[in-house]
mmCIF file of C-alpha atoms in Angstrom:
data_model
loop_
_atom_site.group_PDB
_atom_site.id
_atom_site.type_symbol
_atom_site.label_atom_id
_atom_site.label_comp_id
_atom_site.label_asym_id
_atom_site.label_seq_id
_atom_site.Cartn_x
_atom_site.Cartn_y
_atom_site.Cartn_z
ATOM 1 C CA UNK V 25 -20.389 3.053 3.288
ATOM 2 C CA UNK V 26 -17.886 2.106 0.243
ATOM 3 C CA UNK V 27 -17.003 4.453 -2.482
ATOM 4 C CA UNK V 28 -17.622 3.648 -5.901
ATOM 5 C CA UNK V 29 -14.523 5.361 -6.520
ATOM 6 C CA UNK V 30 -11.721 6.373 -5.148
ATOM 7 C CA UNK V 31 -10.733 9.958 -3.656
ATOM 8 C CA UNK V 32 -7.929 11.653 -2.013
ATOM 9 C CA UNK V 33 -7.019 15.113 -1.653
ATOM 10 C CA UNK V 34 -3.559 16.770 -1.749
ATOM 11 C CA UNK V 35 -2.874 17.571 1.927
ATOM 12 C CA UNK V 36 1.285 19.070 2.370
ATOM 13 C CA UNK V 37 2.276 17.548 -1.561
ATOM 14 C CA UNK V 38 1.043 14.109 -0.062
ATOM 15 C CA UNK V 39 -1.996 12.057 -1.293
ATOM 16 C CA UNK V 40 -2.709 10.604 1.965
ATOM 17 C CA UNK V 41 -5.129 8.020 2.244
ATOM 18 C CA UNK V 42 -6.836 5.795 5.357
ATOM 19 C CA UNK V 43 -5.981 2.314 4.512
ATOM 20 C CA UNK V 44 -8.270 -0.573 6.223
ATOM 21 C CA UNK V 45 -6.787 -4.313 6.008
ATOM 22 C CA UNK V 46 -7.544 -7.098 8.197
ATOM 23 C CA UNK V 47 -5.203 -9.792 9.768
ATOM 24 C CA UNK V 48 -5.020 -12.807 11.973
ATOM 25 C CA UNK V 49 -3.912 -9.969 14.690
ATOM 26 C CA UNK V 50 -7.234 -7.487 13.700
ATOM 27 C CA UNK V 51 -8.442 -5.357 11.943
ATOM 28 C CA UNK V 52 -6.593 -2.080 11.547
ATOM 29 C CA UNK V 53 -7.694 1.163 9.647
ATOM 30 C CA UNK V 54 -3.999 3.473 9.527
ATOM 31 C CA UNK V 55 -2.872 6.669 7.491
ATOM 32 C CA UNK V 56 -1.418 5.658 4.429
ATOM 33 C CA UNK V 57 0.722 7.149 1.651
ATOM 34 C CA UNK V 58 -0.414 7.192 -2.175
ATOM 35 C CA UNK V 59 3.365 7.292 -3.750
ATOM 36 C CA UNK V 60 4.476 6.487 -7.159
ATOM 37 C CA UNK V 61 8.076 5.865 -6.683
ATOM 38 C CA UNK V 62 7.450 3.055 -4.375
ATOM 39 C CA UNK V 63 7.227 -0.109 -6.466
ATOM 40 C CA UNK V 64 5.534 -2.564 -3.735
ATOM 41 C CA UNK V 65 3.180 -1.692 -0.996
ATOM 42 C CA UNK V 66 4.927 -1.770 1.999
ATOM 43 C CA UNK V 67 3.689 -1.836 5.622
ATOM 44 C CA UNK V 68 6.289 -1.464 8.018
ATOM 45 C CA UNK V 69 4.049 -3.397 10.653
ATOM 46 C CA UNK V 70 5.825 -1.395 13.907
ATOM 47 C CA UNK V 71 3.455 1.205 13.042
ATOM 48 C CA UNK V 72 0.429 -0.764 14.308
ATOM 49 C CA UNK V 73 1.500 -3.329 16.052
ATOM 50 C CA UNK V 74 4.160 -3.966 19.269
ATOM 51 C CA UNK V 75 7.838 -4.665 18.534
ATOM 52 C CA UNK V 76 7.445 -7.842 20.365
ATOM 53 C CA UNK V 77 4.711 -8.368 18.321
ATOM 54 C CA UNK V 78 6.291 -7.565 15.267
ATOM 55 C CA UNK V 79 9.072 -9.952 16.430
ATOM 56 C CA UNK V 80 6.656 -13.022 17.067
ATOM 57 C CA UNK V 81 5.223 -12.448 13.894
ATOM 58 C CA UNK V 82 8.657 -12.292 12.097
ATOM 59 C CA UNK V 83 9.659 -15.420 13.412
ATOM 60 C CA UNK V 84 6.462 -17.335 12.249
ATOM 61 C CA UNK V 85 6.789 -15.373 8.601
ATOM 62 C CA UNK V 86 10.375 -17.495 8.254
ATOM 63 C CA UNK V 87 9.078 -20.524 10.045
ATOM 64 C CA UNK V 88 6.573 -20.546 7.213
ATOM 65 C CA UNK V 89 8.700 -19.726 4.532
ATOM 66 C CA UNK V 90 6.663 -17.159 3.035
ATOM 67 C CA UNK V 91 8.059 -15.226 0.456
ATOM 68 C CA UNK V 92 10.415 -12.256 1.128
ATOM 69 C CA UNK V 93 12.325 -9.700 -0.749
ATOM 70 C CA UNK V 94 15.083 -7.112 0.897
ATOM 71 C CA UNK V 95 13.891 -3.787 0.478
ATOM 72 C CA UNK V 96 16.077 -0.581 1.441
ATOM 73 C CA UNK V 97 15.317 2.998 2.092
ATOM 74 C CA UNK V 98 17.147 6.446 1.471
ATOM 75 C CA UNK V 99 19.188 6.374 4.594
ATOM 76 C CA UNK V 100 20.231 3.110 4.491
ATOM 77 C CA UNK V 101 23.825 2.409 3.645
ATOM 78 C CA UNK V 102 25.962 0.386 1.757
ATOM 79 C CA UNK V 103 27.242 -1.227 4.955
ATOM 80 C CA UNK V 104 24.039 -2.155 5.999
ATOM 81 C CA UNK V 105 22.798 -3.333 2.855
ATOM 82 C CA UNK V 106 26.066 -5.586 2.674
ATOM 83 C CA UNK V 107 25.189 -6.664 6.576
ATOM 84 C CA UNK V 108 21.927 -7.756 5.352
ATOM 85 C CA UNK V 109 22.932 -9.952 2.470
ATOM 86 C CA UNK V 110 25.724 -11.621 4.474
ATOM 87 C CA UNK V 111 22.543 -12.122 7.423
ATOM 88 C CA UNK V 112 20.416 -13.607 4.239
ATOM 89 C CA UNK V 113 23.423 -16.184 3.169
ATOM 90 C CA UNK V 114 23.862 -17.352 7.140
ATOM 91 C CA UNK V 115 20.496 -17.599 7.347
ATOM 92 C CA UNK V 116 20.081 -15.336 9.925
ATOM 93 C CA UNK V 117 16.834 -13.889 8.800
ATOM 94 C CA UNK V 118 15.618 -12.838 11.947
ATOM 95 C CA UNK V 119 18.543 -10.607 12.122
ATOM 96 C CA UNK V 120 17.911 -9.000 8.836
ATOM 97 C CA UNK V 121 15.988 -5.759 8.734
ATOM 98 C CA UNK V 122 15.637 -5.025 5.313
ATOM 99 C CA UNK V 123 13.745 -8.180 4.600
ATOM 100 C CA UNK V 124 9.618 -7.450 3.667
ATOM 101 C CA UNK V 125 7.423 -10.452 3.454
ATOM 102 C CA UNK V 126 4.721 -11.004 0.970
ATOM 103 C CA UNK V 127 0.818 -11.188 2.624
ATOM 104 C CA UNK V 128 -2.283 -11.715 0.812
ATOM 105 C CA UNK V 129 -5.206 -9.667 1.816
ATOM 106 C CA UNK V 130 -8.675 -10.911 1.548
ATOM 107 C CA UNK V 131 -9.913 -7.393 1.325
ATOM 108 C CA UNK V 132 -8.256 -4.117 1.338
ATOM 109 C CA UNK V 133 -10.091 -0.250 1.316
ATOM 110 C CA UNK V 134 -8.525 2.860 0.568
ATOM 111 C CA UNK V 135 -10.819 5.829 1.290
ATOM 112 C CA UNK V 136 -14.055 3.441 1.183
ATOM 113 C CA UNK V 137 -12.658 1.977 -1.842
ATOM 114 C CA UNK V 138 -12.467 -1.277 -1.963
ATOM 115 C CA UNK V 139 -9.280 -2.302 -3.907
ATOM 116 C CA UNK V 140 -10.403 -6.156 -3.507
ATOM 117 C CA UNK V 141 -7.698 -9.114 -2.456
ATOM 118 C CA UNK V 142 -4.058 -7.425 -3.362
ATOM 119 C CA UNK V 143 -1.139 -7.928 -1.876
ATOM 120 C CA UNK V 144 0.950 -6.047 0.461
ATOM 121 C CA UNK V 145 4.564 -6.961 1.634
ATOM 122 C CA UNK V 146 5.420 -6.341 5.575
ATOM 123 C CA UNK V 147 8.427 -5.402 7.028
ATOM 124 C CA UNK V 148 8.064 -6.442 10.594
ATOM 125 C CA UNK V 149 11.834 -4.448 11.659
ATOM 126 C CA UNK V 150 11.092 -0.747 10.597
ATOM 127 C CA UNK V 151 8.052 2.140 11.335
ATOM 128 C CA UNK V 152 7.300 5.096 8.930
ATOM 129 C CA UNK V 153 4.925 5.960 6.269
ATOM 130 C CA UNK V 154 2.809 2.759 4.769
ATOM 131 C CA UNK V 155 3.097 3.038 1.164
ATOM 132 C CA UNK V 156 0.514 2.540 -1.532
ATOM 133 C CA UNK V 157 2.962 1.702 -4.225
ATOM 134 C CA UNK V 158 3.040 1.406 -8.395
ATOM 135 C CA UNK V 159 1.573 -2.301 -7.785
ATOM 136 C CA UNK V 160 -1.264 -1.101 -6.549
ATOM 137 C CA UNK V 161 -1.854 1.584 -8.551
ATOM 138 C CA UNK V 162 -1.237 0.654 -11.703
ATOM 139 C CA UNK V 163 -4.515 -1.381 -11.922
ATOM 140 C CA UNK V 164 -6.300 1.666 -11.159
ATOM 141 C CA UNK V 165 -7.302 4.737 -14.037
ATOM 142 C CA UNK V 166 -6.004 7.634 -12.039
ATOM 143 C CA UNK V 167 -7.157 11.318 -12.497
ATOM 144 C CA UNK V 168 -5.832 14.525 -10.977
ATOM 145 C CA UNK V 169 -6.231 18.057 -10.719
ATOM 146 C CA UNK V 170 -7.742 21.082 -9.317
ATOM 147 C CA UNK V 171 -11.652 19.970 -8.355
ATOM 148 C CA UNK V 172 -13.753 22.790 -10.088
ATOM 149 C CA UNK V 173 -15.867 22.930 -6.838
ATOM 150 C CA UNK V 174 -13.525 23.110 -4.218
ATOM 151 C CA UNK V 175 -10.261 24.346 -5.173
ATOM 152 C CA UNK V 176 -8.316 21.759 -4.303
ATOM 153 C CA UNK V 177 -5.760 19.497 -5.919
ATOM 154 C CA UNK V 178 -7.497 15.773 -5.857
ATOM 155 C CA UNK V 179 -6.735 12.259 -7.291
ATOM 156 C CA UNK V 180 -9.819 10.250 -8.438
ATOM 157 C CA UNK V 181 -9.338 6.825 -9.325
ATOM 158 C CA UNK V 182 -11.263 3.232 -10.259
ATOM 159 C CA UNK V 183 -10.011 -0.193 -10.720
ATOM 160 C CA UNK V 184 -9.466 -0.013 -14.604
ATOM 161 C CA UNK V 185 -11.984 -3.269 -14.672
ATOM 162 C CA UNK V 186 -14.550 -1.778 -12.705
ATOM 163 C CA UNK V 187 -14.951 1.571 -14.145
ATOM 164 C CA UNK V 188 -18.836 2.497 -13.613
ATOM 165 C CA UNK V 189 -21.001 5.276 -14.436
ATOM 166 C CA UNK V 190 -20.548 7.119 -10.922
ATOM 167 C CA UNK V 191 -16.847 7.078 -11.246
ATOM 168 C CA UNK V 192 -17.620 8.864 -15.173
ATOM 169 C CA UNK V 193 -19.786 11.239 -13.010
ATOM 170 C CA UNK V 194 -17.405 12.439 -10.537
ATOM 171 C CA UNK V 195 -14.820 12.944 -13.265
ATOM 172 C CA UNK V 196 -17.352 14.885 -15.430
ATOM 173 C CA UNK V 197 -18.443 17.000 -12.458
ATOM 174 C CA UNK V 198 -14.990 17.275 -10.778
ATOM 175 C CA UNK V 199 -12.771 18.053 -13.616
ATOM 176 C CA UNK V 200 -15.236 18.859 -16.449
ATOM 177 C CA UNK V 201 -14.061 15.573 -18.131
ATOM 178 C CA UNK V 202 -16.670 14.055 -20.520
ATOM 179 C CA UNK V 203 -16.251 10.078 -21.300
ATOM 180 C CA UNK V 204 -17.163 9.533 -24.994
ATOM 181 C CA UNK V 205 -18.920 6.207 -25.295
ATOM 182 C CA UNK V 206 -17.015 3.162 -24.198
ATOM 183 C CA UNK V 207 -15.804 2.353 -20.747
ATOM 184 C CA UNK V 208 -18.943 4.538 -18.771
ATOM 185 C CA UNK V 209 -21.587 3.012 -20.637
ATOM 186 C CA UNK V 210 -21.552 -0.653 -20.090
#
């Protein structure tokens, strides 16, 4: 059943979420992280899907041409980020593993939320945490704290243009927050 709102609670200083997205390949619900210092959602597709896989669907990405960015993490170096643009100006994209391409999805849920069409860029060379980024969440009205009933350290959230009254609700009787009128009473 979907949310009118979404919910996630603190587990280890992590927001985690369960992410549901559907592609030509299936439909896949995965573990996701909620994290603010990543700019652009990211799903490094070797977490769901076969390196081979991964590969085949690579290779169609560039025989497409869609859109593509290069995207590095913590550990990787300055050698490897100067491999990669060198792979870039060859051409050699397949080679390139810092390269995420951009995907539209038709519908994407977070929690039983449904976030709507958004889009998520896929990096079909690396596995690790999926990331809910700043692009995602910055459409959203985010809330957290300690939930009055339970203890715990939550984040509750709505799309900023679909704030409703049971979102307004949940915030009232989770953190004690009262709306004045405006955007809970249209």
């Amino acid at each position: 059943m979907m949310s009118e709102y979404l919910k996630c609670i603190l587990k280890e200083n992590v927001f985690w979420g369960s992410l549901e997205i559907e592609m030509d390949e299936g439909r896949y619900k995965v573990p996701c992280k909620i994290d603010t210092g990543c700019s652009y959602s990211n799903l490094p597709i070797k977490s769901i899907v076969s390196e081979r896989e991964a590969r085949r669907m690579k290779r169609e990405d560039i025989e497409k041409q869609v859109p593509f960015q290069r995207s590095y993490g913590i550990s990787d170096t300055e050698e490897i980020k100067r491999k990669d643009k060198m792979l870039i100006r060859q051409g050699r994209l397949l080679e390139c593993t810092s390269l995420k391409f951009e995907h539209k999805f038709h519908k994407v849920t977070l929690n039983h939320y449904d976030l709507g069409e958004r889009t998520i860029r896929i990096n079909y060379d690396r596995t690790g945490n999926i990331l809910i980024g700043m692009d995602i969440l910055s459409q959203i009205d985010i809330h957290m704290g300690i939930d009055k009933n339970t203890g715990r350290y939550v984040l509750i959230g709505c799309l900023q243009d679909h704030i409703n009254t049971t979102y307004c609700a949940s915030l009232r009787d989770t953190f004690g927050i009262l709306w004045s009128p405006g955007p809970c009473f249209r």
